[in-house]
């Protein structure tokens, strides 16, 4: 059984972030691996503001439309990623905006255009990505926070809900499972939004495991479990949205160690009913943002450079199989 079949048997989603260049080149091997093994896709870049709406009067739908059409043709769901991202992926006309009303108008225009274009085909959207500082328990500085104020998350949720109340709205954050201060602050922010009844459907825990290159702590399934239960206890759906695990280049047992870590993390997440998705940040080790940002040969994904399954694939498959045994669909 493929990963996709096992996920379907448990009524959950298994996703992959899709590299627009490889996908757009028509690489058949890449496309068939995607459709055979996954039932959800996230655009790795193509839906980010800088790519899809680089200038106020210019939209570039090509890459994301191709992905959405592919997903429809192969009965896969689409996770829209992302609208407001304090750190990156945002064009200058937004980041350099100096007027709160003008910024609000850009937000409304952008979200309305996106959501009407995606109605019926994009199930859920990470409307805010990484509202906190990458490595510290404090809000990220951005034009959103400085012009719209501390409560801009509520404003983004409200605008998005007005645009289309059928699209699930998510907030996505990274490293909360390895930085306790960040977990605590994020928990308080989300609890406040829930208390005020804002239209928040779910929380994405990205799940990048970049230790030791970047993350301050090693992968920790207990902390991931704690993160998932924290938000599920608030009545929210939870997803692991961007998982990858660095395999240390000099460790001879690295692929087995990586497999064990993947298995434990995915098991911890899927052991909670409210967690209905695990998405991996890429397909094979041939194409990963990790190479680009943290150095080559970290082999972070489930399939090797040739597209063959690694020990990580087997471990993740076992975790999905155990979820399917626990909560079979039908
Ligand atoms: C990354 C992409 O993988 C890269 O291709 C791009 O250059 C930068 O963004 N957290 C996120 C993702 O939410 O959108 C980021 O994706 C990785 C970190």
CSV table of C-alpha atoms and ligand atoms in Angstrom, one decimal:
chain,number,residue,atom,x,y,z
A,1,UNK,CA,0.0,0.0,0.0
A,2,UNK,CA,1.2,3.5,-0.8
A,3,UNK,CA,1.5,6.2,1.8
A,4,UNK,CA,-1.5,7.8,0.2
A,5,UNK,CA,-3.6,4.7,0.5
A,6,UNK,CA,-2.7,4.3,4.1
A,7,UNK,CA,-3.5,8.0,4.8
A,8,UNK,CA,-6.9,7.6,3.1
A,9,UNK,CA,-7.6,4.4,5.1
A,10,UNK,CA,-7.2,6.5,8.2
A,11,UNK,CA,-9.1,9.5,6.8
A,12,UNK,CA,-6.1,11.8,7.0
A,13,UNK,CA,-4.0,13.7,4.6
A,14,UNK,CA,-0.4,13.1,3.6
A,15,UNK,CA,1.0,16.1,1.8
A,16,UNK,CA,4.1,17.3,-0.1
A,17,UNK,CA,5.4,20.7,-0.9
A,18,UNK,CA,5.7,21.0,-4.6
A,19,UNK,CA,8.7,22.7,-6.3
A,20,UNK,CA,7.2,24.8,-9.1
A,21,UNK,CA,10.3,24.6,-11.3
A,22,UNK,CA,10.5,20.8,-11.3
A,23,UNK,CA,6.7,20.3,-11.4
A,24,UNK,CA,6.4,23.0,-14.2
A,25,UNK,CA,9.2,21.3,-16.3
A,26,UNK,CA,6.7,18.4,-16.7
A,27,UNK,CA,9.0,15.9,-15.0
A,28,UNK,CA,6.9,12.8,-15.3
A,29,UNK,CA,8.7,10.9,-12.6
A,30,UNK,CA,8.2,13.8,-10.1
A,31,UNK,CA,4.5,14.1,-11.0
A,32,UNK,CA,3.8,10.4,-10.7
A,33,UNK,CA,5.6,10.1,-7.4
A,34,UNK,CA,3.5,13.0,-6.2
A,35,UNK,CA,0.2,11.6,-7.3
A,36,UNK,CA,1.0,8.0,-6.2
A,37,UNK,CA,2.1,8.8,-2.7
A,38,UNK,CA,0.3,12.0,-1.6
A,39,UNK,CA,-3.3,13.2,-1.3
A,40,UNK,CA,-2.5,16.8,-0.5
A,41,UNK,CA,-0.2,19.4,-2.0
A,42,UNK,CA,1.2,22.7,-0.9
A,43,UNK,CA,2.9,25.1,-3.3
A,44,UNK,CA,6.5,25.5,-2.0
A,45,UNK,CA,6.6,29.0,-3.5
A,46,UNK,CA,4.0,29.6,-6.2
A,47,UNK,CA,1.2,30.9,-4.0
A,48,UNK,CA,3.4,33.2,-1.9
A,49,UNK,CA,2.6,36.9,-2.3
A,50,UNK,CA,5.9,37.7,-4.1
A,51,UNK,CA,5.3,35.1,-6.7
A,52,UNK,CA,1.6,35.3,-7.3
A,53,UNK,CA,1.0,39.0,-7.0
A,54,UNK,CA,4.5,40.6,-7.5
A,55,UNK,CA,3.1,44.1,-8.3
A,56,UNK,CA,-0.2,45.7,-7.4
A,57,UNK,CA,-1.5,45.2,-11.0
A,58,UNK,CA,0.2,42.0,-11.9
A,59,UNK,CA,-0.8,38.5,-11.0
A,60,UNK,CA,1.0,35.4,-12.0
A,61,UNK,CA,-1.3,32.4,-11.7
A,62,UNK,CA,0.4,30.0,-14.0
A,63,UNK,CA,2.4,27.9,-11.6
A,64,UNK,CA,-0.3,27.7,-9.0
A,65,UNK,CA,-3.1,27.1,-11.4
A,66,UNK,CA,-1.2,24.2,-12.9
A,67,UNK,CA,-0.8,22.7,-9.5
A,68,UNK,CA,-4.4,23.1,-8.6
A,69,UNK,CA,-5.5,21.5,-11.9
A,70,UNK,CA,-3.1,18.6,-11.2
A,71,UNK,CA,-4.5,18.2,-7.7
A,72,UNK,CA,-8.1,18.1,-9.0
A,73,UNK,CA,-7.2,15.6,-11.7
A,74,UNK,CA,-5.7,13.3,-9.1
A,75,UNK,CA,-8.2,13.8,-6.3
A,76,UNK,CA,-5.7,15.6,-4.1
A,77,UNK,CA,-6.5,18.5,-1.7
A,78,UNK,CA,-4.7,21.8,-1.9
A,79,UNK,CA,-3.3,23.7,1.0
A,80,UNK,CA,-2.8,27.4,0.1
A,81,UNK,CA,0.4,28.8,1.4
A,82,UNK,CA,0.6,31.6,2.3
A,83,UNK,CA,-0.9,35.1,2.6
A,84,UNK,CA,0.7,37.2,5.3
A,85,UNK,CA,4.3,36.2,6.0
A,86,UNK,CA,6.3,38.6,8.2
A,87,UNK,CA,9.6,37.1,7.3
A,88,UNK,CA,9.8,36.7,3.6
A,89,UNK,CA,8.1,36.1,0.3
A,90,UNK,CA,6.4,39.5,0.3
A,91,UNK,CA,6.9,42.2,-2.4
A,92,UNK,CA,8.3,45.6,-1.8
A,93,UNK,CA,5.0,47.4,-2.4
A,94,UNK,CA,3.8,45.7,0.8
A,95,UNK,CA,6.9,45.6,2.9
A,96,UNK,CA,7.6,49.3,2.1
A,97,UNK,CA,4.1,50.4,2.6
A,98,UNK,CA,4.0,53.3,5.0
A,99,UNK,CA,0.3,53.9,5.5
A,100,UNK,CA,-2.1,51.6,7.5
A,101,UNK,CA,-5.1,52.2,5.3
A,102,UNK,CA,-3.2,51.5,2.2
A,103,UNK,CA,-1.9,48.3,3.6
A,104,UNK,CA,-5.4,47.2,4.7
A,105,UNK,CA,-6.6,47.9,1.2
A,106,UNK,CA,-3.8,45.8,-0.3
A,107,UNK,CA,-4.7,43.0,2.1
A,108,UNK,CA,-8.4,43.1,1.2
A,109,UNK,CA,-7.7,43.2,-2.5
A,110,UNK,CA,-5.2,40.4,-2.4
A,111,UNK,CA,-7.3,38.1,-0.3
A,112,UNK,CA,-10.5,38.7,-2.2
A,113,UNK,CA,-8.8,38.0,-5.5
A,114,UNK,CA,-7.1,34.9,-4.2
A,115,UNK,CA,-10.1,33.4,-2.6
A,116,UNK,CA,-12.5,34.0,-5.5
A,117,UNK,CA,-10.0,32.5,-7.8
A,118,UNK,CA,-9.6,29.5,-5.5
A,119,UNK,CA,-13.2,29.0,-4.4
A,120,UNK,CA,-14.1,25.3,-4.5
A,121,UNK,CA,-10.6,24.1,-5.3
A,122,UNK,CA,-8.3,25.2,-2.4
A,123,UNK,CA,-9.6,23.7,0.8
A,124,UNK,CA,-7.5,25.6,3.4
A,125,UNK,CA,-5.1,28.4,3.5
A,126,UNK,CA,-2.2,29.3,5.9
A,127,UNK,CA,-3.4,32.9,6.1
A,128,UNK,CA,-0.6,33.9,8.5
A,129,UNK,CA,2.7,32.2,8.3
A,130,UNK,CA,5.3,32.5,11.1
A,131,UNK,CA,3.9,35.4,13.1
A,132,UNK,CA,6.7,35.0,15.7
A,133,UNK,CA,10.5,35.5,15.5
A,134,UNK,CA,12.2,32.4,14.1
A,135,UNK,CA,14.2,31.5,17.1
A,136,UNK,CA,12.8,33.6,20.0
A,137,UNK,CA,9.6,33.8,21.9
A,138,UNK,CA,8.6,37.2,20.6
A,139,UNK,CA,6.5,38.5,17.7
A,140,UNK,CA,8.3,38.9,14.4
A,141,UNK,CA,8.8,42.5,13.3
A,142,UNK,CA,7.0,43.3,10.1
A,143,UNK,CA,5.1,46.0,8.3
A,144,UNK,CA,1.9,44.2,9.4
A,145,UNK,CA,2.7,44.5,13.1
A,146,UNK,CA,4.1,48.0,12.8
A,147,UNK,CA,1.2,49.5,10.8
A,148,UNK,CA,-1.8,47.4,11.9
A,149,UNK,CA,-0.7,46.8,15.4
A,150,UNK,CA,-0.3,43.7,17.7
A,151,UNK,CA,-3.7,42.4,16.8
A,152,UNK,CA,-3.2,42.1,13.1
A,153,UNK,CA,-3.8,38.3,13.1
A,154,UNK,CA,-7.4,38.9,14.1
A,155,UNK,CA,-7.7,41.4,11.3
A,156,UNK,CA,-6.3,39.0,8.7
A,157,UNK,CA,-8.6,36.3,9.8
A,158,UNK,CA,-11.6,38.6,9.6
A,159,UNK,CA,-10.8,39.9,6.1
A,160,UNK,CA,-10.2,36.3,4.9
A,161,UNK,CA,-13.5,35.0,6.4
A,162,UNK,CA,-15.4,37.9,4.7
A,163,UNK,CA,-13.8,36.9,1.4
A,164,UNK,CA,-14.9,33.3,1.6
A,165,UNK,CA,-16.3,31.6,4.7
A,166,UNK,CA,-15.9,28.1,3.2
A,167,UNK,CA,-12.1,28.2,3.0
A,168,UNK,CA,-10.5,26.9,6.2
A,169,UNK,CA,-8.2,29.5,7.8
A,170,UNK,CA,-5.0,28.4,9.4
A,171,UNK,CA,-2.1,30.0,11.2
A,172,UNK,CA,1.2,28.3,10.7
A,173,UNK,CA,4.3,28.5,12.9
A,174,UNK,CA,7.7,27.0,13.2
A,175,UNK,CA,10.0,25.7,15.9
A,176,UNK,CA,7.4,25.9,18.6
A,177,UNK,CA,8.1,22.2,19.4
A,178,UNK,CA,11.8,23.0,20.1
A,179,UNK,CA,11.6,26.5,21.7
A,180,UNK,CA,9.5,26.5,24.9
A,181,UNK,CA,9.2,30.3,25.1
A,182,UNK,CA,7.9,30.3,21.6
A,183,UNK,CA,5.4,27.6,22.3
A,184,UNK,CA,4.2,29.5,25.4
A,185,UNK,CA,3.7,32.8,23.5
A,186,UNK,CA,2.1,31.2,20.5
A,187,UNK,CA,-0.3,29.3,22.8
A,188,UNK,CA,-1.4,32.5,24.5
A,189,UNK,CA,-1.9,34.3,21.1
A,190,UNK,CA,-4.0,31.4,19.7
A,191,UNK,CA,-6.0,31.0,22.9
A,192,UNK,CA,-6.9,34.6,22.7
A,193,UNK,CA,-8.1,34.4,19.1
A,194,UNK,CA,-10.2,31.3,20.0
A,195,UNK,CA,-11.6,33.0,23.0
A,196,UNK,CA,-12.7,35.9,20.9
A,197,UNK,CA,-14.3,33.5,18.5
A,198,UNK,CA,-12.3,34.5,15.4
A,199,UNK,CA,-12.7,32.3,12.4
A,200,UNK,CA,-9.6,30.2,12.9
A,201,UNK,CA,-9.9,26.6,11.8
A,202,UNK,CA,-6.5,25.1,12.6
A,203,UNK,CA,-2.9,25.5,13.6
A,204,UNK,CA,0.0,24.3,11.4
A,205,UNK,CA,3.1,23.2,13.2
A,206,UNK,CA,5.7,23.3,10.5
A,207,UNK,CA,7.9,20.6,11.9
A,208,UNK,CA,11.2,21.4,10.2
A,209,UNK,CA,13.9,19.6,12.1
A,210,UNK,CA,17.0,21.6,11.3
A,211,UNK,CA,19.2,20.5,14.2
A,212,UNK,CA,22.1,21.0,14.5
A,213,UNK,CA,22.5,23.4,11.6
A,214,UNK,CA,19.8,25.9,12.6
A,215,UNK,CA,17.4,24.7,15.3
A,216,UNK,CA,18.4,25.2,18.9
A,217,UNK,CA,17.2,21.7,20.0
A,218,UNK,CA,17.0,18.2,18.6
A,219,UNK,CA,13.8,16.7,17.4
A,220,UNK,CA,11.5,15.9,20.3
A,221,UNK,CA,8.4,13.8,19.7
A,222,UNK,CA,7.1,14.6,23.3
A,223,UNK,CA,7.2,18.3,22.6
A,224,UNK,CA,5.5,17.8,19.2
A,225,UNK,CA,2.8,15.8,21.0
A,226,UNK,CA,2.4,18.6,23.5
A,227,UNK,CA,2.1,21.2,20.7
A,228,UNK,CA,-0.6,19.2,18.9
A,229,UNK,CA,-2.6,18.5,22.1
A,230,UNK,CA,-2.4,22.1,23.2
A,231,UNK,CA,-4.2,23.3,20.1
A,232,UNK,CA,-6.5,20.3,19.8
A,233,UNK,CA,-7.6,21.0,23.4
A,234,UNK,CA,-8.7,24.4,22.1
A,235,UNK,CA,-11.0,22.7,19.6
A,236,UNK,CA,-8.8,23.4,16.6
A,237,UNK,CA,-7.6,21.1,13.9
A,238,UNK,CA,-3.9,20.6,13.8
A,239,UNK,CA,-1.5,19.7,11.0
A,240,UNK,CA,2.2,19.2,10.6
A,241,UNK,CA,2.7,21.3,7.6
A,242,UNK,CA,6.4,21.3,6.6
A,243,UNK,CA,8.2,18.4,8.0
A,244,UNK,CA,11.8,17.5,7.1
A,245,UNK,CA,14.6,16.0,9.2
A,246,UNK,CA,18.2,16.7,8.6
A,247,UNK,CA,20.4,13.6,8.3
A,248,UNK,CA,23.9,14.5,9.5
A,249,UNK,CA,26.3,14.1,6.6
A,250,UNK,CA,29.1,12.5,8.7
A,251,UNK,CA,27.0,9.9,10.6
A,252,UNK,CA,27.3,6.5,8.8
A,253,UNK,CA,24.0,5.4,10.3
A,254,UNK,CA,22.3,8.7,9.4
A,255,UNK,CA,19.5,7.3,7.3
A,256,UNK,CA,18.4,4.9,9.9
A,257,UNK,CA,18.6,7.5,12.6
A,258,UNK,CA,16.6,9.8,10.5
A,259,UNK,CA,14.0,7.1,9.8
A,260,UNK,CA,13.6,6.6,13.6
A,261,UNK,CA,13.1,10.3,14.2
A,262,UNK,CA,10.6,10.6,11.4
A,263,UNK,CA,8.7,7.6,12.6
A,264,UNK,CA,8.5,8.9,16.2
A,265,UNK,CA,7.5,12.4,15.2
A,266,UNK,CA,4.8,11.4,12.8
A,267,UNK,CA,3.5,8.8,15.3
A,268,UNK,CA,3.3,11.5,18.0
A,269,UNK,CA,1.4,13.8,15.8
A,270,UNK,CA,-1.0,11.2,14.4
A,271,UNK,CA,-1.7,9.8,17.8
A,272,UNK,CA,-4.0,12.8,18.3
A,273,UNK,CA,-7.3,12.6,16.5
A,274,UNK,CA,-7.3,16.4,15.8
A,275,UNK,CA,-4.2,16.0,13.7
A,276,UNK,CA,-5.4,15.1,10.3
A,277,UNK,CA,-2.5,16.0,8.1
A,278,UNK,CA,1.2,15.6,7.9
A,279,UNK,CA,2.9,17.4,5.0
A,280,UNK,CA,6.6,17.0,4.0
A,281,UNK,CA,8.5,20.0,2.7
A,282,UNK,CA,9.4,18.4,-0.6
A,283,UNK,CA,9.4,15.0,-2.3
A,284,UNK,CA,12.9,13.7,-2.7
A,285,UNK,CA,16.4,14.7,-1.7
A,286,UNK,CA,17.1,15.9,-5.2
A,287,UNK,CA,15.1,19.1,-4.5
A,288,UNK,CA,15.0,20.6,-1.0
A,289,UNK,CA,15.2,24.1,0.4
A,290,UNK,CA,17.6,22.6,3.0
A,291,UNK,CA,20.3,22.2,0.3
A,292,UNK,CA,19.8,25.8,-0.7
A,293,UNK,CA,19.7,27.3,2.8
A,294,UNK,CA,21.7,25.0,5.2
A,295,UNK,CA,24.2,23.2,2.9
A,296,UNK,CA,24.2,20.1,0.7
A,297,UNK,CA,23.9,16.5,1.6
A,298,UNK,CA,21.5,16.7,4.5
A,299,UNK,CA,19.2,14.3,2.7
A,300,UNK,CA,16.1,15.6,4.5
A,301,UNK,CA,13.2,13.9,2.8
A,302,UNK,CA,11.4,10.5,2.4
A,303,UNK,CA,12.8,9.6,-1.0
A,304,UNK,CA,16.4,9.6,-2.1
A,305,UNK,CA,17.8,11.6,-5.1
A,306,UNK,CA,16.6,8.9,-7.5
A,307,UNK,CA,13.1,8.9,-6.0
A,308,UNK,CA,13.6,5.6,-4.1
A,309,UNK,CA,12.0,5.2,-0.7
A,310,UNK,CA,14.4,5.7,2.3
A,311,UNK,CA,14.1,4.2,5.8
A,312,UNK,CA,12.3,7.5,6.6
A,313,UNK,CA,9.6,6.4,4.1
A,314,UNK,CA,9.1,3.0,5.8
A,315,UNK,CA,8.9,4.6,9.3
A,316,UNK,CA,6.4,7.2,8.2
A,317,UNK,CA,4.4,4.5,6.4
A,318,UNK,CA,4.2,2.5,9.7
A,319,UNK,CA,3.0,5.6,11.5
A,320,UNK,CA,0.2,6.2,9.0
A,321,UNK,CA,-0.7,2.5,9.1
A,322,UNK,CA,-1.1,2.6,12.8
A,323,UNK,CA,-3.4,5.6,12.6
A,324,UNK,CA,-5.4,3.7,10.0
A,325,UNK,CA,-5.8,0.8,12.3
A,326,UNK,CA,-6.9,3.1,15.1
A,327,UNK,CA,-9.4,5.1,13.1
A,328,UNK,CA,-10.3,3.3,10.0
A,329,UNK,CA,-12.5,5.2,7.5
A,330,UNK,CA,-15.8,3.7,6.5
B,1,LIG,C1,10.9,28.1,1.6
B,1,LIG,C2,10.9,27.4,0.3
B,1,LIG,O1,11.1,26.1,0.5
B,1,LIG,C3,12.1,28.0,-0.5
B,1,LIG,O2,12.0,27.4,-1.8
B,1,LIG,C4,12.0,29.5,-0.6
B,1,LIG,O3,13.1,29.9,-1.2
B,1,LIG,C5,11.8,30.1,0.8
B,1,LIG,O4,10.8,29.5,1.5
B,1,LIG,N1,8.9,28.1,6.3
B,1,LIG,C6,7.9,28.2,5.4
B,1,LIG,C7,8.1,27.9,4.0
B,1,LIG,O5,6.8,28.5,5.8
B,1,LIG,O6,7.3,28.7,3.2
B,1,LIG,C8,9.6,28.1,3.6
B,1,LIG,O7,9.7,27.7,2.3
B,1,LIG,C9,10.4,27.3,4.6
B,1,LIG,C10,10.3,27.8,6.0
